PDB file of C-alpha atoms in Angstrom:
ATOM      1  CA  UNK F   1    -148.836  78.299 -44.501  1.00  0.00           C
ATOM      2  CA  UNK F   2    -151.336  75.317 -43.132  1.00  0.00           C
ATOM      3  CA  UNK F   3    -154.286  76.759 -41.600  1.00  0.00           C
ATOM      4  CA  UNK F   4    -154.807  72.842 -39.121  1.00  0.00           C
ATOM      5  CA  UNK F   5    -152.611  70.394 -37.922  1.00  0.00           C
ATOM      6  CA  UNK F   6    -153.988  68.141 -40.523  1.00  0.00           C
ATOM      7  CA  UNK F   7    -152.951  70.203 -43.197  1.00  0.00           C
ATOM      8  CA  UNK F   8    -149.695  70.682 -41.739  1.00  0.00           C
ATOM      9  CA  UNK F   9    -148.923  66.486 -41.824  1.00  0.00           C
ATOM     10  CA  UNK F  10    -151.004  66.252 -45.013  1.00  0.00           C
ATOM     11  CA  UNK F  11    -148.085  68.499 -46.532  1.00  0.00           C
ATOM     12  CA  UNK F  12    -145.423  65.521 -45.691  1.00  0.00           C
ATOM     13  CA  UNK F  13    -143.556  63.207 -48.083  1.00  0.00           C
ATOM     14  CA  UNK F  14    -145.000  59.443 -48.344  1.00  0.00           C
ATOM     15  CA  UNK F  15    -143.458  57.268 -45.817  1.00  0.00           C
ATOM     16  CA  UNK F  16    -142.848  53.088 -46.040  1.00  0.00           C
ATOM     17  CA  UNK F  17    -145.703  53.539 -42.240  1.00  0.00           C
ATOM     18  CA  UNK F  18    -148.132  56.343 -43.914  1.00  0.00           C
ATOM     19  CA  UNK F  19    -147.441  55.945 -48.158  1.00  0.00           C
ATOM     20  CA  UNK F  20    -151.031  57.818 -49.338  1.00  0.00           C
ATOM     21  CA  UNK F  21    -149.476  60.729 -47.139  1.00  0.00           C
ATOM     22  CA  UNK F  22    -150.679  64.225 -48.895  1.00  0.00           C
ATOM     23  CA  UNK F  23    -153.154  62.211 -50.435  1.00  0.00           C
ATOM     24  CA  UNK F  24    -158.399  63.380 -50.482  1.00  0.00           C
ATOM     25  CA  UNK F  25    -160.136  59.765 -50.832  1.00  0.00           C
ATOM     26  CA  UNK F  26    -163.808  60.234 -51.417  1.00  0.00           C
ATOM     27  CA  UNK F  27    -165.660  57.219 -50.288  1.00  0.00           C
ATOM     28  CA  UNK F  28    -169.006  57.028 -52.186  1.00  0.00           C
ATOM     29  CA  UNK F  29    -170.561  53.762 -49.878  1.00  0.00           C
ATOM     30  CA  UNK F  30    -174.263  54.468 -48.056  1.00  0.00           C
ATOM     31  CA  UNK F  31    -173.233  51.477 -44.788  1.00  0.00           C
ATOM     32  CA  UNK F  32    -171.347  52.909 -41.721  1.00  0.00           C
ATOM     33  CA  UNK F  33    -169.807  49.778 -41.524  1.00  0.00           C
ATOM     34  CA  UNK F  34    -168.380  49.291 -44.613  1.00  0.00           C
ATOM     35  CA  UNK F  35    -167.102  53.246 -44.862  1.00  0.00           C
ATOM     36  CA  UNK F  36    -166.219  52.581 -40.655  1.00  0.00           C
ATOM     37  CA  UNK F  37    -163.436  50.138 -41.657  1.00  0.00           C
ATOM     38  CA  UNK F  38    -162.334  52.854 -45.304  1.00  0.00           C
ATOM     39  CA  UNK F  39    -161.755  55.180 -42.423  1.00  0.00           C
ATOM     40  CA  UNK F  40    -159.973  53.565 -40.409  1.00  0.00           C
ATOM     41  CA  UNK F  41    -157.217  52.206 -43.731  1.00  0.00           C
ATOM     42  CA  UNK F  42    -157.266  55.591 -44.651  1.00  0.00           C
ATOM     43  CA  UNK F  43    -156.154  56.876 -41.049  1.00  0.00           C
ATOM     44  CA  UNK F  44    -153.941  54.482 -41.231  1.00  0.00           C
ATOM     45  CA  UNK F  45    -152.143  55.055 -44.719  1.00  0.00           C
ATOM     46  CA  UNK F  46    -152.100  58.516 -43.466  1.00  0.00           C
ATOM     47  CA  UNK F  47    -155.125  59.322 -46.862  1.00  0.00           C
ATOM     48  CA  UNK F  48    -157.751  61.907 -45.880  1.00  0.00           C
ATOM     49  CA  UNK F  49    -161.034  60.289 -46.528  1.00  0.00           C
ATOM     50  CA  UNK F  50    -164.122  62.430 -47.167  1.00  0.00           C
ATOM     51  CA  UNK F  51    -166.825  60.086 -47.628  1.00  0.00           C
ATOM     52  CA  UNK F  52    -170.553  60.840 -49.784  1.00  0.00           C
ATOM     53  CA  UNK F  53    -173.513  58.008 -48.768  1.00  0.00           C
ATOM     54  CA  UNK F  54    -175.324  59.185 -52.614  1.00  0.00           C
ATOM     55  CA  UNK F  55    -175.071  60.062 -55.591  1.00  0.00           C
ATOM     56  CA  UNK F  56    -176.000  63.740 -54.562  1.00  0.00           C
ATOM     57  CA  UNK F  57    -173.373  63.483 -52.525  1.00  0.00           C
ATOM     58  CA  UNK F  58    -171.244  62.335 -53.647  1.00  0.00           C
ATOM     59  CA  UNK F  59    -171.804  65.811 -56.846  1.00  0.00           C
ATOM     60  CA  UNK F  60    -171.872  68.011 -53.350  1.00  0.00           C
ATOM     61  CA  UNK F  61    -168.237  66.139 -52.848  1.00  0.00           C
ATOM     62  CA  UNK F  62    -166.625  66.439 -55.899  1.00  0.00           C
ATOM     63  CA  UNK F  63    -167.803  70.437 -56.649  1.00  0.00           C
ATOM     64  CA  UNK F  64    -165.822  71.614 -53.300  1.00  0.00           C
ATOM     65  CA  UNK F  65    -163.172  68.939 -53.053  1.00  0.00           C
ATOM     66  CA  UNK F  66    -160.293  68.006 -56.077  1.00  0.00           C
ATOM     67  CA  UNK F  67    -159.584  64.292 -54.971  1.00  0.00           C
ATOM     68  CA  UNK F  68    -156.973  62.033 -56.363  1.00  0.00           C
ATOM     69  CA  UNK F  69    -158.782  58.891 -56.031  1.00  0.00           C
ATOM     70  CA  UNK F  70    -162.763  57.932 -55.514  1.00  0.00           C
ATOM     71  CA  UNK F  71    -163.915  54.176 -54.285  1.00  0.00           C
ATOM     72  CA  UNK F  72    -167.725  53.760 -55.435  1.00  0.00           C
ATOM     73  CA  UNK F  73    -169.842  51.414 -53.763  1.00  0.00           C
ATOM     74  CA  UNK F  74    -171.915  50.475 -57.184  1.00  0.00           C
ATOM     75  CA  UNK F  75    -175.216  49.722 -54.960  1.00  0.00           C
ATOM     76  CA  UNK F  76    -176.180  53.314 -54.121  1.00  0.00           C
ATOM     77  CA  UNK F  77    -179.608  54.071 -52.731  1.00  0.00           C
ATOM     78  CA  UNK F  78    -180.388  57.022 -55.209  1.00  0.00           C
ATOM     79  CA  UNK F  79    -178.627  54.531 -58.523  1.00  0.00           C
ATOM     80  CA  UNK F  80    -176.200  52.931 -59.604  1.00  0.00           C
ATOM     81  CA  UNK F  81    -172.057  53.873 -58.819  1.00  0.00           C
ATOM     82  CA  UNK F  82    -171.347  52.744 -62.195  1.00  0.00           C
ATOM     83  CA  UNK F  83    -173.306  56.242 -63.533  1.00  0.00           C
ATOM     84  CA  UNK F  84    -170.574  58.215 -61.081  1.00  0.00           C
ATOM     85  CA  UNK F  85    -168.321  55.993 -63.210  1.00  0.00           C
ATOM     86  CA  UNK F  86    -169.134  56.990 -66.116  1.00  0.00           C
ATOM     87  CA  UNK F  87    -168.853  60.946 -65.297  1.00  0.00           C
ATOM     88  CA  UNK F  88    -165.433  60.868 -63.684  1.00  0.00           C
ATOM     89  CA  UNK F  89    -164.209  58.761 -66.441  1.00  0.00           C
ATOM     90  CA  UNK F  90    -165.424  60.962 -68.616  1.00  0.00           C
ATOM     91  CA  UNK F  91    -164.666  64.122 -67.056  1.00  0.00           C
ATOM     92  CA  UNK F  92    -161.359  66.191 -68.353  1.00  0.00           C
ATOM     93  CA  UNK F  93    -159.318  66.628 -65.477  1.00  0.00           C
ATOM     94  CA  UNK F  94    -159.450  62.495 -64.037  1.00  0.00           C
ATOM     95  CA  UNK F  95    -159.128  61.452 -61.203  1.00  0.00           C
ATOM     96  CA  UNK F  96    -155.867  59.185 -60.721  1.00  0.00           C
ATOM     97  CA  UNK F  97    -158.068  56.677 -59.317  1.00  0.00           C
ATOM     98  CA  UNK F  98    -161.277  55.035 -59.569  1.00  0.00           C
ATOM     99  CA  UNK F  99    -162.038  52.390 -58.062  1.00  0.00           C
ATOM    100  CA  UNK F 100    -165.472  50.578 -57.415  1.00  0.00           C
ATOM    101  CA  UNK F 101    -166.182  48.217 -55.219  1.00  0.00           C
ATOM    102  CA  UNK F 102    -169.089  45.277 -53.771  1.00  0.00           C
ATOM    103  CA  UNK F 103    -170.016  42.768 -52.214  1.00  0.00           C
ATOM    104  CA  UNK F 104    -171.631  41.354 -55.779  1.00  0.00           C
ATOM    105  CA  UNK F 105    -168.085  40.227 -58.431  1.00  0.00           C
ATOM    106  CA  UNK F 106    -170.495  39.816 -60.798  1.00  0.00           C
ATOM    107  CA  UNK F 107    -170.121  43.649 -61.008  1.00  0.00           C
ATOM    108  CA  UNK F 108    -165.868  43.567 -62.121  1.00  0.00           C
ATOM    109  CA  UNK F 109    -166.606  43.411 -65.768  1.00  0.00           C
ATOM    110  CA  UNK F 110    -169.755  46.036 -66.182  1.00  0.00           C
ATOM    111  CA  UNK F 111    -167.315  48.216 -62.628  1.00  0.00           C
ATOM    112  CA  UNK F 112    -164.343  48.387 -65.630  1.00  0.00           C
ATOM    113  CA  UNK F 113    -166.325  48.549 -68.556  1.00  0.00           C
ATOM    114  CA  UNK F 114    -167.608  51.887 -67.422  1.00  0.00           C
ATOM    115  CA  UNK F 115    -164.837  53.123 -66.699  1.00  0.00           C
ATOM    116  CA  UNK F 116    -163.253  52.133 -63.028  1.00  0.00           C
ATOM    117  CA  UNK F 117    -159.447  51.647 -62.863  1.00  0.00           C
ATOM    118  CA  UNK F 118    -160.170  48.509 -60.621  1.00  0.00           C
ATOM    119  CA  UNK F 119    -162.285  46.753 -59.223  1.00  0.00           C
ATOM    120  CA  UNK F 120    -161.899  45.453 -55.496  1.00  0.00           C
ATOM    121  CA  UNK F 121    -164.975  42.849 -54.152  1.00  0.00           C
ATOM    122  CA  UNK F 122    -166.271  43.492 -50.687  1.00  0.00           C
ATOM    123  CA  UNK F 123    -164.940  43.347 -47.567  1.00  0.00           C
ATOM    124  CA  UNK F 124    -162.078  46.060 -47.720  1.00  0.00           C
ATOM    125  CA  UNK F 125    -160.490  45.363 -44.283  1.00  0.00           C
ATOM    126  CA  UNK F 126    -156.364  45.217 -45.289  1.00  0.00           C
ATOM    127  CA  UNK F 127    -154.462  48.258 -45.132  1.00  0.00           C
ATOM    128  CA  UNK F 128    -152.274  46.603 -47.274  1.00  0.00           C
ATOM    129  CA  UNK F 129    -154.002  45.272 -49.781  1.00  0.00           C
ATOM    130  CA  UNK F 130    -155.548  48.870 -50.362  1.00  0.00           C
ATOM    131  CA  UNK F 131    -151.987  50.533 -50.082  1.00  0.00           C
ATOM    132  CA  UNK F 132    -151.099  48.714 -53.294  1.00  0.00           C
ATOM    133  CA  UNK F 133    -153.413  49.088 -55.885  1.00  0.00           C
ATOM    134  CA  UNK F 134    -154.498  52.378 -54.333  1.00  0.00           C
ATOM    135  CA  UNK F 135    -149.882  54.026 -55.113  1.00  0.00           C
ATOM    136  CA  UNK F 136    -149.995  51.011 -59.024  1.00  0.00           C
ATOM    137  CA  UNK F 137    -152.977  53.934 -59.553  1.00  0.00           C
ATOM    138  CA  UNK F 138    -150.775  57.338 -58.650  1.00  0.00           C
ATOM    139  CA  UNK F 139    -148.486  58.244 -60.628  1.00  0.00           C
ATOM    140  CA  UNK F 140    -145.268  56.846 -60.876  1.00  0.00           C
ATOM    141  CA  UNK F 141    -143.274  58.716 -57.721  1.00  0.00           C
ATOM    142  CA  UNK F 142    -145.851  57.069 -55.915  1.00  0.00           C
ATOM    143  CA  UNK F 143    -144.989  53.929 -57.225  1.00  0.00           C
ATOM    144  CA  UNK F 144    -141.468  53.383 -55.997  1.00  0.00           C
ATOM    145  CA  UNK F 145    -142.334  53.648 -52.404  1.00  0.00           C
ATOM    146  CA  UNK F 146    -141.901  50.780 -50.766  1.00  0.00           C
ATOM    147  CA  UNK F 147    -144.835  49.978 -48.670  1.00  0.00           C
ATOM    148  CA  UNK F 148    -144.154  49.027 -44.007  1.00  0.00           C
ATOM    149  CA  UNK F 149    -145.467  45.471 -43.217  1.00  0.00           C
ATOM    150  CA  UNK F 150    -147.549  45.753 -40.589  1.00  0.00           C
ATOM    151  CA  UNK F 151    -147.912  42.862 -38.229  1.00  0.00           C
ATOM    152  CA  UNK F 152    -151.411  43.833 -37.549  1.00  0.00           C
ATOM    153  CA  UNK F 153    -153.157  44.197 -41.838  1.00  0.00           C
ATOM    154  CA  UNK F 154    -156.688  43.733 -41.316  1.00  0.00           C
ATOM    155  CA  UNK F 155    -159.076  46.821 -40.261  1.00  0.00           C
ATOM    156  CA  UNK F 156    -162.251  45.812 -37.175  1.00  0.00           C
ATOM    157  CA  UNK F 157    -165.157  48.643 -37.666  1.00  0.00           C
ATOM    158  CA  UNK F 158    -166.848  49.521 -34.484  1.00  0.00           C
ATOM    159  CA  UNK F 159    -169.617  47.869 -34.542  1.00  0.00           C
ATOM    160  CA  UNK F 160    -171.923  50.168 -33.506  1.00  0.00           C
ATOM    161  CA  UNK F 161    -171.846  50.689 -37.445  1.00  0.00           C
ATOM    162  CA  UNK F 162    -173.751  48.119 -38.456  1.00  0.00           C
ATOM    163  CA  UNK F 163    -176.186  49.306 -35.164  1.00  0.00           C
ATOM    164  CA  UNK F 164    -177.438  52.636 -37.838  1.00  0.00           C
ATOM    165  CA  UNK F 165    -176.969  50.809 -40.979  1.00  0.00           C
ATOM    166  CA  UNK F 166    -179.352  47.505 -39.699  1.00  0.00           C
ATOM    167  CA  UNK F 167    -180.890  51.207 -38.439  1.00  0.00           C
ATOM    168  CA  UNK F 168    -181.434  52.450 -41.773  1.00  0.00           C
ATOM    169  CA  UNK F 169    -182.935  49.778 -43.372  1.00  0.00           C
ATOM    170  CA  UNK F 170    -185.352  49.188 -40.606  1.00  0.00           C
ATOM    171  CA  UNK F 171    -186.788  52.887 -41.121  1.00  0.00           C
ATOM    172  CA  UNK F 172    -186.527  53.086 -44.996  1.00  0.00           C
ATOM    173  CA  UNK F 173    -189.151  49.682 -45.051  1.00  0.00           C
ATOM    174  CA  UNK F 174    -191.314  51.237 -41.817  1.00  0.00           C
ATOM    175  CA  UNK F 175    -191.196  54.816 -44.502  1.00  0.00           C
ATOM    176  CA  UNK F 176    -191.920  53.171 -48.189  1.00  0.00           C
ATOM    177  CA  UNK F 177    -192.012  49.378 -48.994  1.00  0.00           C
ATOM    178  CA  UNK F 178    -192.519  49.486 -53.258  1.00  0.00           C
ATOM    179  CA  UNK F 179    -190.288  47.860 -55.218  1.00  0.00           C
ATOM    180  CA  UNK F 180    -187.658  50.070 -55.611  1.00  0.00           C
ATOM    181  CA  UNK F 181    -186.789  50.536 -51.790  1.00  0.00           C
ATOM    182  CA  UNK F 182    -187.569  46.907 -51.374  1.00  0.00           C
ATOM    183  CA  UNK F 183    -184.700  45.497 -53.767  1.00  0.00           C
ATOM    184  CA  UNK F 184    -182.343  48.714 -52.209  1.00  0.00           C
ATOM    185  CA  UNK F 185    -182.944  47.234 -49.104  1.00  0.00           C
ATOM    186  CA  UNK F 186    -182.209  43.640 -49.879  1.00  0.00           C
ATOM    187  CA  UNK F 187    -179.126  44.729 -50.962  1.00  0.00           C
ATOM    188  CA  UNK F 188    -178.004  47.334 -49.016  1.00  0.00           C
ATOM    189  CA  UNK F 189    -178.995  43.828 -46.566  1.00  0.00           C
ATOM    190  CA  UNK F 190    -176.342  41.235 -48.535  1.00  0.00           C
ATOM    191  CA  UNK F 191    -173.686  44.234 -48.058  1.00  0.00           C
ATOM    192  CA  UNK F 192    -173.467  44.506 -45.201  1.00  0.00           C
ATOM    193  CA  UNK F 193    -174.277  40.503 -43.706  1.00  0.00           C
ATOM    194  CA  UNK F 194    -171.081  39.689 -46.277  1.00  0.00           C
ATOM    195  CA  UNK F 195    -168.315  43.004 -45.705  1.00  0.00           C
ATOM    196  CA  UNK F 196    -169.513  41.995 -41.311  1.00  0.00           C
ATOM    197  CA  UNK F 197    -169.632  38.127 -41.716  1.00  0.00           C
ATOM    198  CA  UNK F 198    -173.536  38.368 -39.901  1.00  0.00           C
ATOM    199  CA  UNK F 199    -175.619  35.925 -41.419  1.00  0.00           C
ATOM    200  CA  UNK F 200    -178.651  36.147 -39.423  1.00  0.00           C
ATOM    201  CA  UNK F 201    -178.444  40.195 -41.205  1.00  0.00           C
ATOM    202  CA  UNK F 202    -178.292  37.122 -44.207  1.00  0.00           C
ATOM    203  CA  UNK F 203    -181.574  35.714 -43.968  1.00  0.00           C
ATOM    204  CA  UNK F 204    -183.089  39.849 -42.784  1.00  0.00           C
ATOM    205  CA  UNK F 205    -182.361  40.477 -46.631  1.00  0.00           C
ATOM    206  CA  UNK F 206    -183.845  36.882 -47.565  1.00  0.00           C
ATOM    207  CA  UNK F 207    -186.751  38.093 -46.116  1.00  0.00           C
ATOM    208  CA  UNK F 208    -186.518  41.370 -47.997  1.00  0.00           C
ATOM    209  CA  UNK F 209    -185.305  40.549 -51.250  1.00  0.00           C
ATOM    210  CA  UNK F 210    -188.357  37.154 -51.206  1.00  0.00           C
ATOM    211  CA  UNK F 211    -191.368  40.236 -49.755  1.00  0.00           C
ATOM    212  CA  UNK F 212    -190.660  41.766 -53.333  1.00  0.00           C
ATOM    213  CA  UNK F 213    -190.729  39.201 -55.247  1.00  0.00           C
ATOM    214  CA  UNK F 214    -193.948  38.270 -54.333  1.00  0.00           C
ATOM    215  CA  UNK F 215    -196.673  41.134 -53.834  1.00  0.00           C
ATOM    216  CA  UNK F 216    -195.376  44.494 -51.699  1.00  0.00           C
ATOM    217  CA  UNK F 217    -197.310  45.367 -48.684  1.00  0.00           C
ATOM    218  CA  UNK F 218    -196.622  47.679 -45.896  1.00  0.00           C
ATOM    219  CA  UNK F 219    -197.812  45.464 -43.081  1.00  0.00           C
ATOM    220  CA  UNK F 220    -194.313  42.529 -44.896  1.00  0.00           C
ATOM    221  CA  UNK F 221    -192.055  45.347 -44.189  1.00  0.00           C
ATOM    222  CA  UNK F 222    -193.250  46.587 -40.339  1.00  0.00           C
ATOM    223  CA  UNK F 223    -192.776  42.857 -39.700  1.00  0.00           C
ATOM    224  CA  UNK F 224    -189.240  42.997 -41.390  1.00  0.00           C
ATOM    225  CA  UNK F 225    -188.666  46.551 -40.089  1.00  0.00           C
ATOM    226  CA  UNK F 226    -189.109  44.519 -36.230  1.00  0.00           C
ATOM    227  CA  UNK F 227    -187.430  42.080 -37.376  1.00  0.00           C
ATOM    228  CA  UNK F 228    -184.726  44.210 -38.057  1.00  0.00           C
ATOM    229  CA  UNK F 229    -185.068  46.393 -35.168  1.00  0.00           C
ATOM    230  CA  UNK F 230    -184.508  43.351 -32.875  1.00  0.00           C
ATOM    231  CA  UNK F 231    -180.751  42.876 -34.515  1.00  0.00           C
ATOM    232  CA  UNK F 232    -180.113  45.914 -34.228  1.00  0.00           C
ATOM    233  CA  UNK F 233    -179.873  46.496 -30.670  1.00  0.00           C
ATOM    234  CA  UNK F 234    -177.098  43.145 -30.475  1.00  0.00           C
ATOM    235  CA  UNK F 235    -174.578  46.294 -31.635  1.00  0.00           C
ATOM    236  CA  UNK F 236    -175.647  48.402 -29.429  1.00  0.00           C
ATOM    237  CA  UNK F 237    -172.369  48.147 -27.514  1.00  0.00           C
ATOM    238  CA  UNK F 238    -169.057  47.715 -27.871  1.00  0.00           C
TER     239      UNK F 238
END
């Protein structure tokens, strides 16, 4: 017997409007902005979402939950998403779907080689695109669902999630300016800039990447962190 209203809803059969009803999706994503987009997509599709912001967090979720599909970003704070894809692809019973995502489309081949069923380039903003990809990975009965055509197909994440992402990047630069941190922050900023179509954030990512190619120093990292915090203030109100 269902314990909550959400459990009751998840027990209902999928519909054209909510074709992923009853499915749990694990989203392994370090960006709050990108994850907010996935949350909205899953909400409109009827799926339940669990978010992990790192490889370690994903492993904890997988010990507790059994998702049908995992959506895995390839750039994570504690390593590459490719490692998680390789593990999940070789674990029995295998998840029904493993979807790799990245703003760097050149990683598509590596993701498929690691064991991903498919690769989706960021930004992921289309509800119908994700529904069609997800349904193609599920058992035959799910594939026969005709997805409803919605007048509004794209999702728009809350801009405050960008503030949170920028604040995280600034904090990382303030704490440590070693090579690994700089490379991660540069890639992180480039990714959210592409997802949110924010050229100024891309410029900040370029500044961090330039610093990583020189002799990294904490003073310069702090200066860039201040610039990032200033940019974050633009997203403090909706």
